[in-house]
mmCIF file of C-alpha atoms and ligand atoms in Angstrom:
data_model
loop_
_atom_site.group_PDB
_atom_site.id
_atom_site.type_symbol
_atom_site.label_atom_id
_atom_site.label_comp_id
_atom_site.label_asym_id
_atom_site.label_seq_id
_atom_site.Cartn_x
_atom_site.Cartn_y
_atom_site.Cartn_z
ATOM 1 C CA MET R 14 4.709 -4.218 -24.046
ATOM 2 C CA ALA R 15 1.676 -4.906 -22.214
ATOM 3 C CA LYS R 16 -1.886 -7.180 -23.784
ATOM 4 C CA ILE R 17 -4.064 -5.559 -21.328
ATOM 5 C CA VAL R 18 -4.267 -1.947 -20.576
ATOM 6 C CA ILE R 19 -6.270 -0.209 -18.085
ATOM 7 C CA LEU R 20 -6.577 3.581 -18.950
ATOM 8 C CA SER R 21 -8.237 5.679 -15.422
ATOM 9 C CA GLY R 22 -9.683 8.775 -15.014
ATOM 10 C CA ALA R 23 -10.846 11.092 -12.109
ATOM 11 C CA GLY R 24 -13.558 8.724 -11.372
ATOM 12 C CA LEU R 25 -11.399 5.987 -10.184
ATOM 13 C CA SER R 26 -10.305 8.385 -7.482
ATOM 14 C CA ALA R 27 -13.784 9.700 -6.901
ATOM 15 C CA GLU R 28 -14.400 7.282 -3.926
ATOM 16 C CA SER R 29 -11.834 8.405 -2.318
ATOM 17 C CA GLY R 30 -12.977 11.575 -2.118
ATOM 18 C CA ILE R 31 -11.119 13.768 -4.544
ATOM 19 C CA SER R 32 -13.771 15.425 -6.762
ATOM 20 C CA THR R 33 -13.886 14.559 -10.788
ATOM 21 C CA PHE R 34 -13.951 17.590 -13.052
ATOM 22 C CA ARG R 35 -17.786 17.796 -13.356
ATOM 23 C CA ASP R 36 -18.690 17.024 -9.923
ATOM 24 C CA SER R 37 -20.263 19.982 -7.961
ATOM 25 C CA GLY R 38 -19.046 21.607 -5.348
ATOM 26 C CA GLY R 39 -15.161 20.675 -5.572
ATOM 27 C CA LEU R 40 -12.017 22.505 -5.868
ATOM 28 C CA TRP R 41 -12.213 22.606 -9.737
ATOM 29 C CA GLU R 42 -15.500 25.010 -8.842
ATOM 30 C CA GLU R 43 -13.664 27.146 -7.160
ATOM 31 C CA TYR R 44 -11.696 28.405 -9.707
ATOM 32 C CA ASP R 45 -11.937 28.730 -13.411
ATOM 33 C CA VAL R 46 -9.975 25.985 -15.404
ATOM 34 C CA SER R 47 -9.671 28.300 -18.012
ATOM 35 C CA VAL R 48 -7.634 30.650 -15.526
ATOM 36 C CA VAL R 49 -5.476 27.912 -13.585
ATOM 37 C CA CYS R 50 -5.113 25.172 -16.341
ATOM 38 C CA ASN R 51 -3.930 26.718 -19.562
ATOM 39 C CA HIS R 52 -0.985 26.835 -21.165
ATOM 40 C CA ASP R 53 -0.339 30.999 -20.335
ATOM 41 C CA SER R 54 -1.711 30.832 -16.783
ATOM 42 C CA LEU R 55 1.680 30.457 -15.514
ATOM 43 C CA ASP R 56 2.425 33.743 -17.449
ATOM 44 C CA ILE R 57 -0.481 35.772 -16.758
ATOM 45 C CA ASN R 58 -2.007 34.135 -13.898
ATOM 46 C CA LYS R 59 0.686 33.205 -11.813
ATOM 47 C CA ASP R 60 -0.190 33.503 -8.151
ATOM 48 C CA ILE R 61 -3.552 32.473 -8.728
ATOM 49 C CA THR R 62 -2.106 29.196 -10.566
ATOM 50 C CA ILE R 63 0.548 27.960 -8.625
ATOM 51 C CA GLU R 64 -2.365 28.693 -5.000
ATOM 52 C CA PHE R 65 -4.748 26.422 -6.854
ATOM 53 C CA TYR R 66 -2.299 23.620 -7.520
ATOM 54 C CA ASN R 67 -0.316 23.997 -3.952
ATOM 55 C CA LYS R 68 -4.253 23.432 -2.708
ATOM 56 C CA ARG R 69 -4.752 20.189 -4.702
ATOM 57 C CA ARG R 70 -1.593 18.888 -3.411
ATOM 58 C CA SER R 71 -1.595 19.827 -0.158
ATOM 59 C CA GLU R 72 -5.675 17.963 -0.411
ATOM 60 C CA LEU R 73 -3.848 14.585 -1.551
ATOM 61 C CA GLU R 74 -2.386 14.114 2.012
ATOM 62 C CA ASP R 75 -5.226 12.604 4.099
ATOM 63 C CA LYS R 76 -6.840 10.714 0.905
ATOM 64 C CA GLU R 77 -6.317 7.144 0.653
ATOM 65 C CA ALA R 78 -6.411 4.869 -1.933
ATOM 66 C CA ASN R 79 -9.683 2.950 -2.256
ATOM 67 C CA HIS R 80 -10.482 -1.032 -3.368
ATOM 68 C CA ALA R 81 -10.361 -0.322 -6.863
ATOM 69 C CA HIS R 82 -6.672 1.016 -6.877
ATOM 70 C CA LYS R 83 -5.689 -1.365 -4.430
ATOM 71 C CA VAL R 84 -6.849 -4.438 -6.668
ATOM 72 C CA ILE R 85 -5.196 -2.777 -9.524
ATOM 73 C CA ALA R 86 -2.019 -2.473 -7.518
ATOM 74 C CA GLN R 87 -2.328 -6.026 -6.759
ATOM 75 C CA LEU R 88 -2.952 -7.046 -10.530
ATOM 76 C CA LYS R 89 0.135 -5.154 -11.776
ATOM 77 C CA SER R 90 2.153 -6.952 -9.500
ATOM 78 C CA GLU R 91 1.140 -10.663 -10.523
ATOM 79 C CA TYR R 92 1.172 -9.541 -13.972
ATOM 80 C CA PRO R 93 3.846 -7.025 -14.297
ATOM 81 C CA ASN R 94 4.960 -7.556 -17.992
ATOM 82 C CA ASP R 95 0.859 -8.338 -19.434
ATOM 83 C CA ILE R 96 -0.500 -5.002 -18.095
ATOM 84 C CA ALA R 97 -0.125 -1.554 -18.302
ATOM 85 C CA VAL R 98 -1.381 1.373 -15.539
ATOM 86 C CA ILE R 99 -2.202 4.279 -17.644
ATOM 87 C CA THR R 100 -3.857 7.222 -15.807
ATOM 88 C CA GLN R 101 -5.011 10.627 -16.529
ATOM 89 C CA ASN R 102 -4.901 11.080 -12.894
ATOM 90 C CA VAL R 103 -2.545 13.516 -11.420
ATOM 91 C CA ASP R 104 -2.951 12.117 -7.856
ATOM 92 C CA ASN R 105 -0.854 9.719 -5.604
ATOM 93 C CA LEU R 106 -3.090 7.020 -4.766
ATOM 94 C CA PHE R 107 -2.198 4.830 -6.900
ATOM 95 C CA GLU R 108 1.655 5.469 -4.939
ATOM 96 C CA LYS R 109 0.011 4.961 -1.891
ATOM 97 C CA ALA R 110 -1.538 1.402 -3.463
ATOM 98 C CA GLN R 111 2.083 0.640 -3.056
ATOM 99 C CA MET R 112 2.476 0.873 -6.610
ATOM 100 C CA LYS R 113 5.979 1.960 -7.797
ATOM 101 C CA SER R 114 6.483 5.131 -9.845
ATOM 102 C CA ASP R 115 7.851 2.743 -13.079
ATOM 103 C CA GLU R 116 4.746 1.243 -12.681
ATOM 104 C CA VAL R 117 2.032 3.856 -13.370
ATOM 105 C CA ILE R 118 2.036 5.977 -16.468
ATOM 106 C CA HIS R 119 0.973 9.305 -15.499
ATOM 107 C CA LEU R 120 -0.359 11.122 -18.604
ATOM 108 C CA HIS R 121 -1.495 14.509 -17.421
ATOM 109 C CA GLY R 122 1.807 14.646 -14.840
ATOM 110 C CA PHE R 123 2.347 13.938 -11.301
ATOM 111 C CA MET R 124 0.801 16.637 -8.435
ATOM 112 C CA PRO R 125 3.643 15.803 -5.937
ATOM 113 C CA GLU R 126 6.224 16.922 -8.571
ATOM 114 C CA ILE R 127 7.276 20.263 -9.405
ATOM 115 C CA ARG R 128 9.630 20.839 -12.324
ATOM 116 C CA CYS R 129 12.057 23.662 -13.737
ATOM 117 C CA ARG R 130 10.806 26.089 -15.932
ATOM 118 C CA GLU R 131 14.326 25.846 -17.693
ATOM 119 C CA CYS R 132 16.411 22.921 -17.624
ATOM 120 C CA GLU R 133 12.910 20.375 -16.601
ATOM 121 C CA LYS R 134 14.728 19.399 -13.745
ATOM 122 C CA VAL R 135 11.720 17.263 -11.725
ATOM 123 C CA TYR R 136 11.540 17.686 -7.526
ATOM 124 C CA ASP R 137 9.388 15.559 -5.416
ATOM 125 C CA ILE R 138 7.481 17.866 -2.519
ATOM 126 C CA GLY R 139 5.129 15.787 -1.442
ATOM 127 C CA TYR R 140 2.286 17.581 -0.209
ATOM 128 C CA LYS R 141 4.271 21.006 0.349
ATOM 129 C CA LYS R 142 3.425 24.493 -1.294
ATOM 130 C CA LEU R 143 5.646 25.259 -4.059
ATOM 131 C CA GLN R 144 7.410 28.109 -3.165
ATOM 132 C CA ASP R 145 8.288 26.743 0.167
ATOM 133 C CA PHE R 146 10.846 24.805 -1.926
ATOM 134 C CA ASN R 147 13.764 26.808 -2.183
ATOM 135 C CA ASP R 148 11.545 29.840 -2.631
ATOM 136 C CA GLY R 149 9.890 28.438 -5.900
ATOM 137 C CA GLN R 150 13.678 28.255 -7.787
ATOM 138 C CA CYS R 151 15.232 25.381 -9.432
ATOM 139 C CA LEU R 152 18.475 24.104 -7.224
ATOM 140 C CA GLU R 153 20.788 23.615 -10.336
ATOM 141 C CA CYS R 154 19.866 27.068 -12.427
ATOM 142 C CA SER R 155 17.434 29.246 -9.933
ATOM 143 C CA ALA R 156 14.839 29.528 -12.715
ATOM 144 C CA ASP R 157 10.990 29.502 -11.347
ATOM 145 C CA LEU R 158 9.879 26.116 -10.734
ATOM 146 C CA ARG R 159 6.221 24.984 -11.852
ATOM 147 C CA PRO R 160 3.669 22.393 -11.021
ATOM 148 C CA ASN R 161 4.912 19.153 -12.979
ATOM 149 C CA ILE R 162 1.555 18.707 -14.674
ATOM 150 C CA VAL R 163 0.396 19.080 -18.317
ATOM 151 C CA PHE R 164 -1.796 22.204 -18.842
ATOM 152 C CA PHE R 165 -4.297 22.843 -21.815
ATOM 153 C CA GLY R 166 -2.746 23.129 -25.052
ATOM 154 C CA GLU R 167 0.990 22.128 -23.628
ATOM 155 C CA SER R 168 2.262 18.819 -25.147
ATOM 156 C CA ALA R 169 2.039 15.583 -23.270
ATOM 157 C CA PRO R 170 5.200 13.273 -24.069
ATOM 158 C CA MET R 171 3.624 10.145 -21.933
ATOM 159 C CA TYR R 172 0.583 9.862 -25.159
ATOM 160 C CA GLU R 173 3.861 8.251 -26.729
ATOM 161 C CA ARG R 174 3.730 5.372 -24.148
ATOM 162 C CA LEU R 175 0.182 5.717 -24.193
ATOM 163 C CA ASN R 176 0.162 4.739 -28.025
ATOM 164 C CA ALA R 177 2.745 2.412 -27.724
ATOM 165 C CA GLU R 178 1.065 0.776 -25.628
ATOM 166 C CA ILE R 179 -2.356 0.562 -27.262
ATOM 167 C CA SER R 180 -0.590 -1.052 -30.102
ATOM 168 C CA ASN R 181 -0.256 -3.892 -29.159
ATOM 169 C CA CYS R 182 -3.320 -4.055 -26.658
ATOM 170 C CA GLU R 183 -5.889 -7.220 -27.269
ATOM 171 C CA LEU R 184 -8.110 -6.030 -23.781
ATOM 172 C CA PHE R 185 -8.402 -2.345 -23.250
ATOM 173 C CA ILE R 186 -9.999 -1.575 -19.904
ATOM 174 C CA VAL R 187 -11.730 2.134 -19.062
ATOM 175 C CA ILE R 188 -12.213 3.208 -15.856
ATOM 176 C CA GLY R 189 -13.849 6.677 -14.624
ATOM 177 C CA THR R 190 -13.269 8.826 -17.416
ATOM 178 C CA SER R 191 -15.757 10.972 -19.399
ATOM 179 C CA GLY R 192 -13.378 10.227 -22.734
ATOM 180 C CA GLU R 193 -13.454 14.158 -23.241
ATOM 181 C CA VAL R 194 -9.900 14.523 -23.037
ATOM 182 C CA VAL R 195 -8.344 10.924 -24.109
ATOM 183 C CA GLY R 196 -10.896 9.555 -27.281
ATOM 184 C CA VAL R 197 -11.516 6.246 -26.016
ATOM 185 C CA ASN R 198 -13.774 4.904 -28.899
ATOM 186 C CA SER R 199 -10.865 4.365 -31.327
ATOM 187 C CA ILE R 200 -9.300 2.114 -28.999
ATOM 188 C CA ALA R 201 -12.028 0.138 -28.260
ATOM 189 C CA GLN R 202 -12.621 -0.171 -31.854
ATOM 190 C CA TYR R 203 -9.091 -1.256 -32.174
ATOM 191 C CA VAL R 204 -8.797 -3.888 -29.698
ATOM 192 C CA THR R 205 -10.336 -7.051 -29.866
ATOM 193 C CA ARG R 206 -11.807 -7.120 -26.310
ATOM 194 C CA SER R 207 -12.924 -4.282 -24.170
ATOM 195 C CA ILE R 208 -14.512 -3.222 -21.056
ATOM 196 C CA LEU R 209 -16.222 0.368 -19.698
ATOM 197 C CA ASN R 210 -16.832 1.154 -16.490
ATOM 198 C CA ASN R 211 -18.314 4.696 -15.486
ATOM 199 C CA LEU R 212 -21.006 5.560 -13.420
ATOM 200 C CA GLU R 213 -23.021 6.596 -16.366
ATOM 201 C CA PRO R 214 -23.082 7.077 -20.255
ATOM 202 C CA SER R 215 -20.810 9.971 -21.782
ATOM 203 C CA ARG R 216 -21.395 12.089 -24.542
ATOM 204 C CA ALA R 217 -17.987 11.448 -25.869
ATOM 205 C CA ILE R 218 -18.020 7.724 -25.459
ATOM 206 C CA GLU R 219 -20.484 5.296 -28.057
ATOM 207 C CA ASP R 220 -20.485 2.601 -25.601
ATOM 208 C CA SER R 221 -21.552 0.196 -27.837
ATOM 209 C CA LEU R 222 -18.323 -0.133 -28.973
ATOM 210 C CA PHE R 223 -17.080 -2.100 -25.771
ATOM 211 C CA SER R 224 -17.408 -5.479 -25.276
ATOM 212 C CA LYS R 225 -18.784 -5.126 -21.376
ATOM 213 C CA VAL R 226 -20.026 -1.858 -19.985
ATOM 214 C CA LEU R 227 -20.562 -1.798 -16.289
ATOM 215 C CA TYR R 228 -22.059 1.500 -14.693
ATOM 216 C CA MET R 229 -21.420 1.532 -11.418
ATOM 217 C CA LYS R 230 -19.206 2.647 -8.671
ATOM 218 C CA ALA R 231 -15.119 1.483 -9.442
ATOM 219 C CA THR R 232 -15.029 -0.309 -6.132
ATOM 220 C CA GLU R 233 -18.170 -2.407 -7.164
ATOM 221 C CA ALA R 234 -17.013 -2.965 -10.788
ATOM 222 C CA ILE R 235 -13.254 -4.109 -10.067
ATOM 223 C CA ASP R 236 -13.783 -7.380 -8.812
ATOM 224 C CA GLU R 237 -15.274 -8.259 -11.818
ATOM 225 C CA ILE R 238 -12.770 -6.532 -13.912
ATOM 226 C CA ALA R 239 -10.132 -8.389 -12.034
ATOM 227 C CA LYS R 240 -11.746 -11.667 -13.071
ATOM 228 C CA GLU R 241 -11.781 -10.790 -16.406
ATOM 229 C CA ILE R 242 -8.289 -9.765 -16.361
ATOM 230 C CA ASP R 243 -7.578 -13.281 -14.624
ATOM 231 C CA ASP R 244 -9.721 -15.221 -17.332
ATOM 232 C CA PHE R 245 -8.106 -13.532 -19.792
ATOM 233 C CA LEU R 246 -4.477 -14.001 -19.121
ATOM 234 C CA GLU R 247 -5.211 -17.834 -18.369
HETATM 235 P P1 NAD C 26 -14.274 13.508 -15.779
HETATM 236 O O1 NAD C 26 -14.190 14.297 -14.592
HETATM 237 O O2 NAD C 26 -14.411 14.315 -17.128
HETATM 238 O O3 NAD C 26 -14.678 12.037 -15.879
HETATM 239 C C1 NAD C 26 -15.218 11.150 -14.537
HETATM 240 C C2 NAD C 26 -16.044 9.899 -15.076
HETATM 241 O O4 NAD C 26 -15.747 9.281 -13.918
HETATM 242 C C3 NAD C 26 -17.596 10.555 -15.621
HETATM 243 O O5 NAD C 26 -17.705 9.634 -16.911
HETATM 244 C C4 NAD C 26 -18.010 9.482 -14.525
HETATM 245 O O6 NAD C 26 -19.572 9.054 -14.979
HETATM 246 C C5 NAD C 26 -17.137 8.873 -13.877
HETATM 247 N N1 NAD C 26 -17.181 8.262 -12.483
HETATM 248 C C6 NAD C 26 -17.380 9.290 -11.141
HETATM 249 N N2 NAD C 26 -17.552 8.672 -10.387
HETATM 250 C C7 NAD C 26 -17.275 7.286 -10.857
HETATM 251 C C8 NAD C 26 -16.843 6.430 -9.612
HETATM 252 N N3 NAD C 26 -17.048 6.349 -8.295
HETATM 253 N N4 NAD C 26 -16.544 4.847 -10.430
HETATM 254 C C9 NAD C 26 -16.441 4.975 -11.325
HETATM 255 N N5 NAD C 26 -16.718 5.954 -12.339
HETATM 256 C C10 NAD C 26 -17.056 7.191 -11.836
HETATM 257 O O7 NAD C 26 -12.771 12.601 -15.561
HETATM 258 P P2 NAD C 26 -11.187 12.576 -16.870
HETATM 259 O O8 NAD C 26 -11.988 12.001 -17.679
HETATM 260 O O9 NAD C 26 -10.348 11.948 -16.077
HETATM 261 O O10 NAD C 26 -11.157 13.853 -17.187
HETATM 262 C C11 NAD C 26 -10.628 14.553 -16.140
HETATM 263 C C12 NAD C 26 -9.452 15.573 -16.485
HETATM 264 O O11 NAD C 26 -8.809 16.277 -15.437
HETATM 265 C C13 NAD C 26 -7.832 14.552 -16.495
HETATM 266 O O12 NAD C 26 -7.355 15.217 -17.474
HETATM 267 C C14 NAD C 26 -7.271 14.654 -15.330
HETATM 268 O O13 NAD C 26 -6.207 14.802 -15.529
HETATM 269 C C15 NAD C 26 -7.758 15.741 -14.305
HETATM 270 N N6 NAD C 26 -8.328 15.715 -13.298
HETATM 271 C C16 NAD C 26 -7.755 14.723 -12.517
HETATM 272 C C17 NAD C 26 -8.030 14.422 -11.142
HETATM 273 C C18 NAD C 26 -7.140 13.507 -10.043
HETATM 274 O O14 NAD C 26 -5.986 13.198 -10.587
HETATM 275 N N7 NAD C 26 -7.659 12.520 -9.154
HETATM 276 C C19 NAD C 26 -8.975 14.792 -10.713
HETATM 277 C C20 NAD C 26 -10.075 15.382 -11.419
HETATM 278 C C21 NAD C 26 -9.371 15.930 -12.905
HETATM 279 ZN ZN1 ZN C 27 16.470 24.152 -13.484
#
């Protein structure tokens, strides 16, 4: 178990051109998230739901990891056993920063992957449309395939990994998340030291619980965060 947990959210990828949940003008505004991100979306709004994820998958192709992803990737390769990298992001920008799939824990799924609705087999389709992979059907059992994303109201098995890593955590670092989905306050209270980096205060985060608060872009905060990690592990 790692001593340091780095938990990231949409803000980490914002400077790479992927819109956050609340940004205006992004894909999220074109679609009603309650229509395309809900546990019953694939049953009652199948076509538009598949289309929404196809667009989000395709938009990743030309996006690049930013300085913050790269610094985190470098830290993880320097201190593989001391740092757990856990993200709410479903994009592949850590992977584009050369991290291996077992070095990043994706709490809410991974956009380049699709999964069988029956046998759960997972396929990596890169940036393709779901229906362009074997007509959207599982190679093993022919059942329908779906995005390998955790929809609202579905269970999120990777939260067990988060809880396990937190139980041993001494330094907790939060980057680019509003804290609306994963509650960070109780974790900050529990650990010895904690750092918060967002653009601005969030109503779901009690920033006085954090040892250090950096309200600035992730690409600007990350070098200071890296120094804290180096000092902590010395
Ligand atoms: P959010 O959109 O709710 O909050 C974004 C947070 O990032 C805000 O607190 C904001 O202050 C901060 N932020 C914005 N730009 C920043 C920057 N340049 N540097 C540092 N911080 C910045 O995001 P969330 O908490 O991750 O929740 C969104 C949910 O939607 C998650 O469940 C996630 O799975 C999903 N989502 C994922 C992506 C992605 O994969 N890139 C993008 C949008 C949404
Ligand atoms: Zn199957």
